Amino acid sequence: MDQLIKDIDIISGEEAQALDYKTTPEENTGKTKKIYIESYGCQMNFSDSEIVASIMKENGYDTTADFQQADVVFLNTCSIREKAEQTVRNRLNHFNAVKKNKPEMTIGVLGCMAERLKDKLLEEEKIVDVVVGPDAYRDLPNLVNAAEDGRKGVNTFLSREETYADIAPVRLNSNGVTAFISIMRGCDNMCSFCVVPFTRGRERSRDPHSIVAEARDLFERGYREVTLLGQNVDSYKWSPEENNKARLNKKEEEVSEVVNFANLLEMVAQVNPLLRVRFSTSHPKDITDEVLYTMKKYENICNYIHLPVQSGNSRVLELMNRTYDREWYLDRVKAIREILGEECGISSDMIAGFCTETEEEHQDTLTLMDIVKYDFSYMFYYSERPGTLAAKKYTDDIPLDVKKRRLNEIIEKQTQLSLERNKLDVGKEQIILIEGTSKKSEFELKGRNSANKVVIVPSEGLKIGDYVKVKIKDCTAATLFGEVLEINPALA
Ligand code: SAM
Ligand code: SF4
């Protein structure tokens, strides 16, 4: 359990990332200036920082891992829960002390918090020089130049078309084997609890040819796994004439060609059989059987789906405006099991204590978890966000201690289920891709199986980037342990 709980408020991998952060690595290509980026929140944000680094590199900056050395410091922020924003505010206080001794340093707040608070951020946080939303990163060099001349600036324009398709991301914190490719931006869903539609704008899909070119380039550079990223990947829809989802839906008859997510998945899978393909996140209302059959058709599309349910109760789901109910969700899980089998990994996001949720409705979440048997989940308690539909329409009426207790029950359930699911793997032979060294021992490496589970193996004779056939010998709720059977078996 300790492994799962970072903080009793909020749990698990994604939230841990919202509180922790990633920084830029040290790089010295002889450029005159240095930029330091701290990135918070979801994987989309880490991907965006790679675009920001690319834009700044083009404009004379090397990255640094030490903010004391930086001419420009960017915080790429998250607004999803209150705690994430508070973390950034605390961090700004910390930088304040540094800036006192180095007044020429430019400080920028980027991402969702910038978009949400706009120029209020400049008023509230005197240390901040530039505030830039997720669709305005091309303007960063201009804004930084202006800030260097003493002019603070804000650009939170939300675009209907921007996908940064032409910008080759600079891979930050890369293991050289796995990479994320952003395939779309924004979100047209209006889940009542969620701030994302307000901070990231309308849904746009990126040109599939640029996505395939990025995947091919990564493969040629030694990468062996790509994860296609978007808030709602199954809703991906692109045409040469229109990349904005809402507009494309209106003029579908007029366009020359439409590429949907199943088509895109197939195009990326065909780059090379040795390139694994993953994707995240799938919205239960959008995931189609066509996508599931495409996954089945290609061995290199991983057998894993992140399918956030949020709640197991239909009334709460309606209040959340998720546009599906418990039955619909369970029907999608049934389709996954029928088409992709029991071994397909399924994970979820859960919110405990949404407005008006009763004890019985909370129990529905626990029983749904028992039915689906998730391999793992990202679990949160509800945090009201200003401006969202829920903040406007409903009262955040579940006391904090009740939210926390319900969340704990969800975590306990998930821990049991993760162990139960992992035990099913013991004795099985699986192919894993080695991604890095194990945190616990220098004599062990960690890889992932197709279902996205971490497998620890002895390191002897192996290197990062190898495909390895293993036999699973043991497990905990969080990890599988394997014995190496064969290195780089024939996969193609
Ligand atoms: N687009 C993804 C989807 O619909 O599944 C989710 C994106 S969101 C960045 C990640 C998760 O944060 C959500 O699935 C939800 O569980 C959680 N989340 C979003 N808003 C929240 C809020 N106000 N309070 C608590 N958790 C929240
Ligand atoms: Fe937020 Fe819902 Fe969009 Fe996910 S699908 S980003 S939860 S509005």
XYZ file of C-alpha atoms and ligand atoms in Angstrom:
527
model
C 0.000 0.000 0.000
C 2.805 2.398 0.903
C 4.008 2.177 -2.642
C 0.665 3.385 -3.896
C 0.076 6.150 -1.418
C 2.189 9.197 -1.972
C -0.030 11.401 0.079
C -3.358 10.538 1.611
C -4.996 13.354 -0.371
C -4.190 11.897 -3.683
C -2.680 8.745 -4.784
C -0.822 6.850 -7.406
C 1.354 7.410 -10.413
C -0.304 10.292 -12.121
C -0.840 12.294 -8.969
C 2.636 11.530 -7.777
C 3.735 13.191 -10.990
C 1.491 16.167 -10.283
C 3.334 16.718 -6.999
C 6.759 15.671 -8.175
C 8.110 17.181 -11.323
C 10.500 16.468 -14.132
C 13.285 18.817 -15.098
C 15.318 19.413 -18.208
C 18.638 17.535 -18.512
C 22.031 19.255 -18.792
C 22.970 19.868 -22.406
C 25.873 21.811 -23.831
C 25.877 22.423 -27.556
C 27.627 25.790 -27.227
C 24.506 27.980 -27.206
C 24.807 31.243 -25.340
C 21.809 30.944 -23.057
C 20.358 28.325 -20.735
C 16.780 27.306 -20.111
C 15.488 25.247 -17.179
C 11.977 23.696 -17.392
C 10.114 22.060 -14.525
C 7.098 20.064 -15.711
C 4.132 19.058 -13.568
C 1.034 16.971 -14.169
C 0.058 14.589 -16.900
C 2.041 13.063 -19.712
C 0.594 15.605 -22.167
C 2.378 18.286 -20.182
C 5.707 16.441 -20.290
C 5.230 16.110 -24.035
C 4.496 19.824 -24.314
C 7.733 20.619 -22.467
C 9.564 18.725 -25.220
C 7.952 21.055 -27.768
C 8.840 24.104 -25.658
C 12.466 22.918 -25.385
C 12.563 22.486 -29.165
C 11.232 26.011 -29.775
C 13.719 27.527 -27.301
C 16.639 25.521 -28.731
C 15.902 27.009 -32.146
C 16.172 30.392 -30.483
C 19.589 30.037 -28.899
C 19.038 28.089 -25.684
C 20.652 24.927 -24.285
C 18.803 23.135 -21.483
C 20.150 22.936 -17.934
C 19.313 20.722 -14.971
C 20.346 23.446 -12.512
C 17.993 26.409 -12.279
C 20.729 28.510 -10.627
C 22.522 28.447 -14.001
C 19.415 29.325 -16.030
C 18.673 32.556 -17.851
C 15.078 31.439 -18.266
C 13.039 29.255 -15.888
C 9.701 27.823 -17.006
C 7.199 25.999 -14.816
C 4.884 23.941 -17.021
C 1.884 23.601 -14.750
C -1.171 21.468 -13.993
C -4.610 22.640 -12.800
C -6.428 19.338 -12.531
C -6.670 19.379 -8.727
C -6.156 22.164 -6.219
C -3.112 20.466 -4.751
C -1.312 20.556 -8.106
C -1.712 24.333 -8.289
C -0.635 24.793 -4.678
C 2.578 22.880 -5.399
C 3.426 25.332 -8.174
C 2.701 28.343 -5.962
C 5.077 26.970 -3.314
C 7.692 26.430 -5.953
C 7.346 30.030 -7.161
C 8.051 31.194 -3.600
C 11.209 29.137 -3.701
C 12.319 30.749 -6.985
C 11.555 34.150 -5.520
C 14.487 33.770 -3.148
C 16.783 32.818 -6.037
C 15.647 35.706 -8.213
C 16.516 38.217 -5.491
C 20.190 37.462 -6.170
C 19.710 37.100 -9.913
C 17.122 39.706 -10.990
C 17.878 39.250 -14.707
C 16.454 35.706 -14.620
C 13.158 35.407 -16.570
C 10.442 33.318 -14.942
C 7.546 31.927 -16.962
C 4.440 29.985 -16.005
C 3.205 27.773 -18.824
C 0.413 25.235 -19.288
C -2.979 24.775 -17.673
C -2.515 27.066 -14.677
C -1.355 29.858 -17.002
C -4.427 29.346 -19.156
C -6.792 29.251 -16.183
C -5.487 32.295 -14.342
C -4.161 34.423 -17.240
C -2.982 37.919 -16.159
C -4.256 37.305 -12.632
C -1.081 35.247 -12.255
C 1.067 38.294 -13.018
C -0.832 40.244 -10.367
C -0.730 37.496 -7.746
C 2.811 36.249 -8.282
C 5.069 39.287 -8.675
C 8.036 37.101 -9.557
C 6.409 35.903 -12.813
C 7.449 37.616 -16.070
C 5.573 35.619 -18.701
C 2.325 33.620 -18.645
C 1.772 31.376 -21.661
C -1.078 28.939 -22.357
C -0.703 25.540 -24.082
C -1.522 26.816 -27.582
C 0.820 29.821 -27.571
C 4.264 28.238 -27.229
C 5.419 29.504 -30.630
C 5.252 32.992 -29.104
C 7.621 32.113 -26.226
C 10.838 33.531 -27.763
C 9.105 36.904 -28.394
C 7.646 37.028 -24.904
C 10.974 36.125 -23.298
C 12.758 38.830 -25.356
C 10.183 41.376 -24.234
C 10.552 40.269 -20.601
C 14.318 40.740 -20.860
C 13.555 44.349 -21.822
C 11.380 44.689 -18.747
C 8.016 44.100 -20.407
C 5.975 41.358 -18.779
C 3.697 39.429 -21.135
C 0.710 37.107 -21.307
C -0.427 34.964 -24.242
C -3.250 32.581 -23.429
C -4.851 32.535 -26.858
C -6.511 29.143 -27.410
C -6.208 28.007 -31.005
C -8.728 25.960 -32.968
C -6.038 24.408 -35.178
C -2.628 24.374 -33.435
C -1.119 20.873 -33.097
C 2.627 21.748 -33.302
C 2.762 19.023 -35.976
C 5.859 20.511 -37.624
C 7.915 20.809 -34.412
C 10.244 17.902 -33.667
C 10.161 17.517 -29.867
C 13.483 17.496 -28.013
C 13.319 14.259 -25.988
C 13.747 15.186 -22.328
C 14.316 12.570 -19.578
C 14.472 9.943 -22.276
C 15.560 6.344 -21.715
C 16.158 6.124 -25.480
C 13.650 3.278 -25.799
C 10.148 4.560 -25.052
C 8.683 7.873 -26.218
C 5.367 9.699 -26.225
C 3.826 11.119 -29.374
C 1.102 13.703 -29.018
C -1.647 12.931 -31.580
C -4.278 15.469 -30.625
C -4.862 18.486 -28.405
C -7.776 19.814 -26.379
C -10.983 18.091 -25.364
C -14.578 18.568 -26.547
C -16.085 16.570 -23.683
C -17.466 18.505 -20.797
C -17.021 16.218 -17.807
C -18.503 18.398 -15.095
C -15.556 17.993 -12.683
C -12.840 18.745 -15.214
C -10.917 21.897 -15.985
C -9.195 20.539 -19.120
C -11.717 21.787 -21.736
C -11.182 25.299 -20.337
C -7.397 25.142 -20.183
C -6.642 23.187 -23.352
C -9.401 24.302 -25.700
C -11.188 22.527 -28.510
C -10.264 19.115 -29.803
C -7.884 19.029 -32.783
C -6.215 16.045 -34.401
C -2.670 16.110 -35.687
C -1.790 15.176 -39.275
C -1.352 11.362 -39.252
C 1.544 11.584 -41.708
C 3.530 13.724 -39.259
C 2.717 11.216 -36.495
C 3.930 8.286 -38.594
C 7.054 10.239 -39.597
C 7.807 10.920 -35.908
C 7.307 7.225 -35.037
C 9.570 6.161 -37.913
C 12.268 8.631 -36.920
C 12.135 7.380 -33.314
C 12.419 3.773 -34.474
C 15.418 4.606 -36.637
C 17.037 6.251 -33.610
C 16.684 3.048 -31.577
C 13.358 3.631 -29.821
C 11.207 0.509 -29.513
C 7.938 1.795 -28.057
C 5.700 4.791 -28.719
C 2.634 5.864 -26.751
C 0.088 7.870 -28.733
C -1.193 10.589 -26.425
C -4.378 12.595 -26.181
C -7.119 13.402 -23.674
C -9.464 11.212 -25.647
C -7.538 9.301 -28.312
C -10.481 7.243 -29.599
C -12.091 10.466 -30.703
C -9.135 11.211 -33.039
C -10.494 12.384 -36.406
C -8.496 14.099 -39.114
C -8.991 15.190 -42.687
C -6.605 17.081 -44.971
C -9.081 19.959 -45.118
C -10.042 20.216 -41.419
C -8.388 19.071 -38.201
C -10.868 20.615 -35.746
C -13.204 17.848 -34.558
C -16.374 19.951 -34.165
C -15.960 21.594 -37.577
C -15.049 18.308 -39.266
C -18.179 16.641 -37.899
C -20.246 19.372 -39.561
C -18.683 19.025 -43.003
C -17.721 15.384 -43.200
C -19.329 14.990 -46.647
C -17.204 17.786 -48.098
C -13.749 16.470 -47.152
C -11.604 14.212 -49.341
C -10.617 11.672 -46.677
C -11.156 10.979 -42.966
C -8.611 9.190 -40.763
C -10.037 7.835 -37.502
C -8.182 6.414 -34.510
C -8.323 2.787 -35.700
C -6.833 3.909 -39.045
C -4.085 5.871 -37.276
C -3.272 2.977 -34.973
C -2.840 0.711 -37.978
C -0.619 3.249 -39.767
C 1.691 3.508 -36.732
C 1.695 -0.269 -36.152
C 2.913 -0.724 -39.724
C 6.023 1.421 -39.140
C 7.864 -1.700 -37.930
C 6.800 -4.919 -36.151
C 9.573 -4.255 -33.630
C 8.035 -0.923 -32.637
C 5.520 -1.406 -29.838
C 2.497 0.878 -29.905
C 0.487 2.021 -26.884
C -2.110 4.752 -26.494
C -3.768 6.762 -23.749
C -6.445 7.840 -22.763
C -9.535 6.001 -24.034
C -12.952 7.436 -23.230
C -15.526 4.651 -22.713
C -18.056 6.406 -24.930
C -15.674 6.452 -27.905
C -13.688 3.223 -27.899
C -14.987 1.187 -30.851
C -14.842 -2.493 -31.754
C -12.873 -1.355 -34.839
C -10.104 -0.165 -32.480
C -10.238 -3.452 -30.536
C -9.986 -5.527 -33.748
C -7.065 -3.380 -34.939
C -5.314 -4.120 -31.631
C -5.963 -7.815 -32.131
C -4.651 -7.751 -35.707
C -1.221 -6.327 -34.823
C 1.049 -8.169 -32.420
C 3.013 -4.952 -31.784
C -0.037 -3.002 -30.539
C 0.106 -3.639 -26.812
C -2.712 -5.516 -25.129
C -3.592 -2.765 -22.680
C -6.301 -0.119 -22.402
C -6.554 2.782 -19.972
C -10.342 3.182 -19.715
C -11.203 5.594 -16.885
C -14.615 4.922 -15.357
C -14.548 7.675 -12.654
C -17.572 6.158 -10.833
C -19.448 2.845 -10.886
C -22.835 4.463 -10.340
C -25.020 5.628 -13.222
C -26.553 8.612 -11.396
C -23.117 9.924 -10.427
C -21.846 9.327 -13.970
C -24.728 11.430 -15.248
C -23.881 14.243 -12.823
C -20.290 13.951 -13.984
C -21.578 14.311 -17.575
C -19.545 11.306 -18.670
C -22.281 10.421 -21.244
C -22.229 6.673 -20.475
C -23.721 4.650 -17.640
C -22.567 1.622 -15.659
C -24.132 -0.799 -18.161
C -22.494 0.856 -21.158
C -19.122 0.735 -19.440
C -19.481 -2.931 -18.516
C -20.551 -3.691 -22.067
C -17.325 -2.102 -23.380
C -15.305 -4.202 -20.926
C -17.163 -7.304 -22.159
C -16.209 -6.416 -25.748
C -12.549 -6.001 -24.674
C -12.570 -9.405 -22.992
C -14.294 -11.069 -25.970
C -12.023 -9.560 -28.618
C -8.705 -9.236 -26.757
C -9.032 -11.888 -24.069
C -8.678 -12.070 -20.303
C -5.006 -11.086 -20.488
C -5.696 -7.600 -21.858
C -4.609 -5.106 -19.207
C -7.310 -2.637 -18.176
C -6.702 0.344 -15.914
C -8.888 3.182 -14.723
C -9.171 6.583 -13.078
C -11.543 6.892 -10.107
C -12.925 9.903 -8.286
C -14.158 9.349 -4.717
C -16.708 11.654 -3.090
C -18.104 13.539 -6.073
C -20.940 15.950 -5.207
C -23.962 14.205 -3.582
C -22.419 10.715 -3.872
C -24.135 8.425 -1.302
C -22.556 5.468 0.508
C -24.535 3.081 -1.739
C -23.282 4.860 -4.840
C -19.735 4.621 -3.559
C -20.328 0.869 -3.053
C -21.278 0.696 -6.755
C -17.755 1.860 -7.605
C -16.304 -0.930 -5.479
C -18.562 -3.597 -7.027
C -17.764 -2.384 -10.532
C -14.066 -2.686 -9.722
C -14.708 -6.289 -8.639
C -16.441 -7.053 -11.925
C -13.848 -5.446 -14.198
C -10.806 -6.536 -12.155
C -8.590 -3.606 -13.049
C -4.864 -4.229 -13.216
C -4.286 -0.830 -11.671
C -5.972 2.539 -11.216
C -5.177 6.179 -10.665
C -7.335 7.158 -7.720
C -8.303 10.596 -6.462
C -10.813 12.281 -4.264
C -12.914 15.014 -5.797
C -11.332 18.458 -5.811
C -13.653 21.246 -6.916
C -12.164 23.365 -9.681
C -13.341 26.943 -10.240
C -15.248 27.518 -13.478
C -16.172 23.874 -14.108
C -19.772 22.788 -14.638
C -19.783 20.982 -11.273
C -18.520 24.079 -9.451
C -21.345 26.086 -11.019
C -24.177 23.570 -10.627
C -23.489 21.366 -7.591
C -22.389 21.731 -3.993
C -19.117 20.078 -3.027
C -20.962 18.521 -0.095
C -19.020 15.380 0.831
C -16.870 16.133 3.897
C -13.130 15.730 3.382
C -12.817 12.895 5.903
C -15.561 10.962 4.078
C -13.881 11.560 0.709
C -10.605 10.283 2.139
C -12.199 7.225 3.717
C -13.965 6.320 0.458
C -10.750 6.867 -1.450
C -8.928 4.562 0.942
C -11.531 1.874 0.374
C -11.049 2.221 -3.370
C -7.270 1.982 -2.964
C -7.555 -1.098 -0.778
C -9.841 -2.733 -3.319
C -7.432 -1.901 -6.132
C -4.458 -3.267 -4.207
C -6.283 -6.605 -3.745
C -7.302 -6.687 -7.407
C -3.804 -5.812 -8.650
C -2.372 -8.689 -6.642
C -5.100 -11.043 -7.854
C -4.465 -10.064 -11.484
C -0.679 -10.266 -11.115
C -0.924 -13.751 -9.607
C -2.593 -14.906 -12.831
C 0.646 -14.052 -14.645
C 2.845 -16.244 -12.437
C 4.059 -19.256 -14.407
C 3.361 -17.589 -17.775
C 5.873 -16.809 -20.510
C 5.769 -13.207 -21.701
C 7.753 -10.834 -23.878
C 9.014 -7.707 -22.132
C 10.851 -4.655 -23.409
C 13.727 -3.576 -21.150
C 13.362 0.128 -20.261
C 15.792 0.843 -17.461
C 17.451 -0.212 -14.266
C 15.444 -1.373 -11.288
C 15.113 1.208 -8.509
C 16.008 -1.382 -5.893
C 19.064 -3.171 -7.256
C 21.836 -2.432 -9.724
C 21.847 -6.131 -10.654
C 18.283 -5.963 -11.941
C 16.610 -4.337 -14.911
C 12.986 -3.400 -15.385
C 10.849 -3.978 -18.420
C 7.180 -3.921 -19.268
C 4.971 -6.647 -20.652
C 2.325 -6.039 -23.275
C -0.305 -5.413 -20.554
C 1.858 -2.524 -19.243
C 2.994 -4.291 -16.060
C 6.485 -3.759 -14.720
C 8.603 -6.934 -14.759
C 11.931 -7.094 -12.886
C 14.630 -9.419 -14.248
C 18.306 -10.114 -13.423
C 20.417 -7.785 -15.562
C 23.092 -10.250 -16.647
C 23.541 -10.273 -20.426
C 20.754 -7.754 -20.996
C 20.714 -4.141 -22.084
C 18.114 -1.398 -22.265
C 16.111 -1.755 -25.501
C 16.249 -5.567 -25.595
C 13.121 -7.602 -26.061
C 13.264 -10.516 -23.639
C 11.170 -13.643 -23.304
C 10.655 -14.239 -19.575
C 8.869 -16.670 -17.318
C 7.045 -14.919 -14.463
C 8.195 -16.467 -11.176
C 6.643 -14.225 -8.531
C 4.715 -11.001 -7.976
C 3.540 -8.296 -5.613
C 0.515 -6.037 -6.175
C 2.770 -3.608 -8.038
C 5.434 -5.721 -9.752
C 6.115 -9.006 -11.530
C 9.443 -10.827 -11.208
C 10.744 -12.833 -14.156
C 13.371 -15.324 -15.186
C 15.054 -14.709 -18.543
C 14.341 -17.422 -21.150
C 15.525 -15.804 -24.378
C 17.042 -12.474 -25.418
C 15.628 -10.779 -28.513
C 13.434 -13.671 -29.676
C 12.069 -13.477 -33.227
C 9.037 -11.164 -33.071
C 8.483 -10.062 -36.648
N -9.150 12.634 -20.498
C -9.009 11.640 -19.528
C -10.316 10.893 -19.335
O -11.374 11.418 -19.575
O -10.263 9.812 -18.854
C -8.591 12.173 -18.196
C -7.755 13.343 -18.075
S -7.568 14.005 -16.477
C -6.115 14.887 -16.782
C -6.991 12.667 -15.486
C -7.894 12.277 -14.371
O -7.908 13.256 -13.355
C -9.362 12.100 -14.703
O -9.626 10.890 -15.345
C -10.013 12.169 -13.340
O -10.062 10.910 -12.704
C -9.061 13.067 -12.567
N -9.681 14.377 -12.309
C -10.020 15.320 -13.206
N -10.602 16.371 -12.597
C -10.622 16.078 -11.270
C -11.117 16.759 -10.125
N -11.704 17.943 -10.224
N -10.967 16.152 -8.911
C -10.372 14.942 -8.805
N -9.904 14.261 -9.856
C -10.032 14.813 -11.078
Fe -11.500 16.086 -18.686
Fe -13.504 14.528 -19.451
Fe -11.974 15.712 -21.297
Fe -10.980 13.720 -19.794
S -12.671 13.564 -21.283
S -10.005 15.677 -20.266
S -11.976 14.066 -17.843
S -13.340 16.734 -19.866
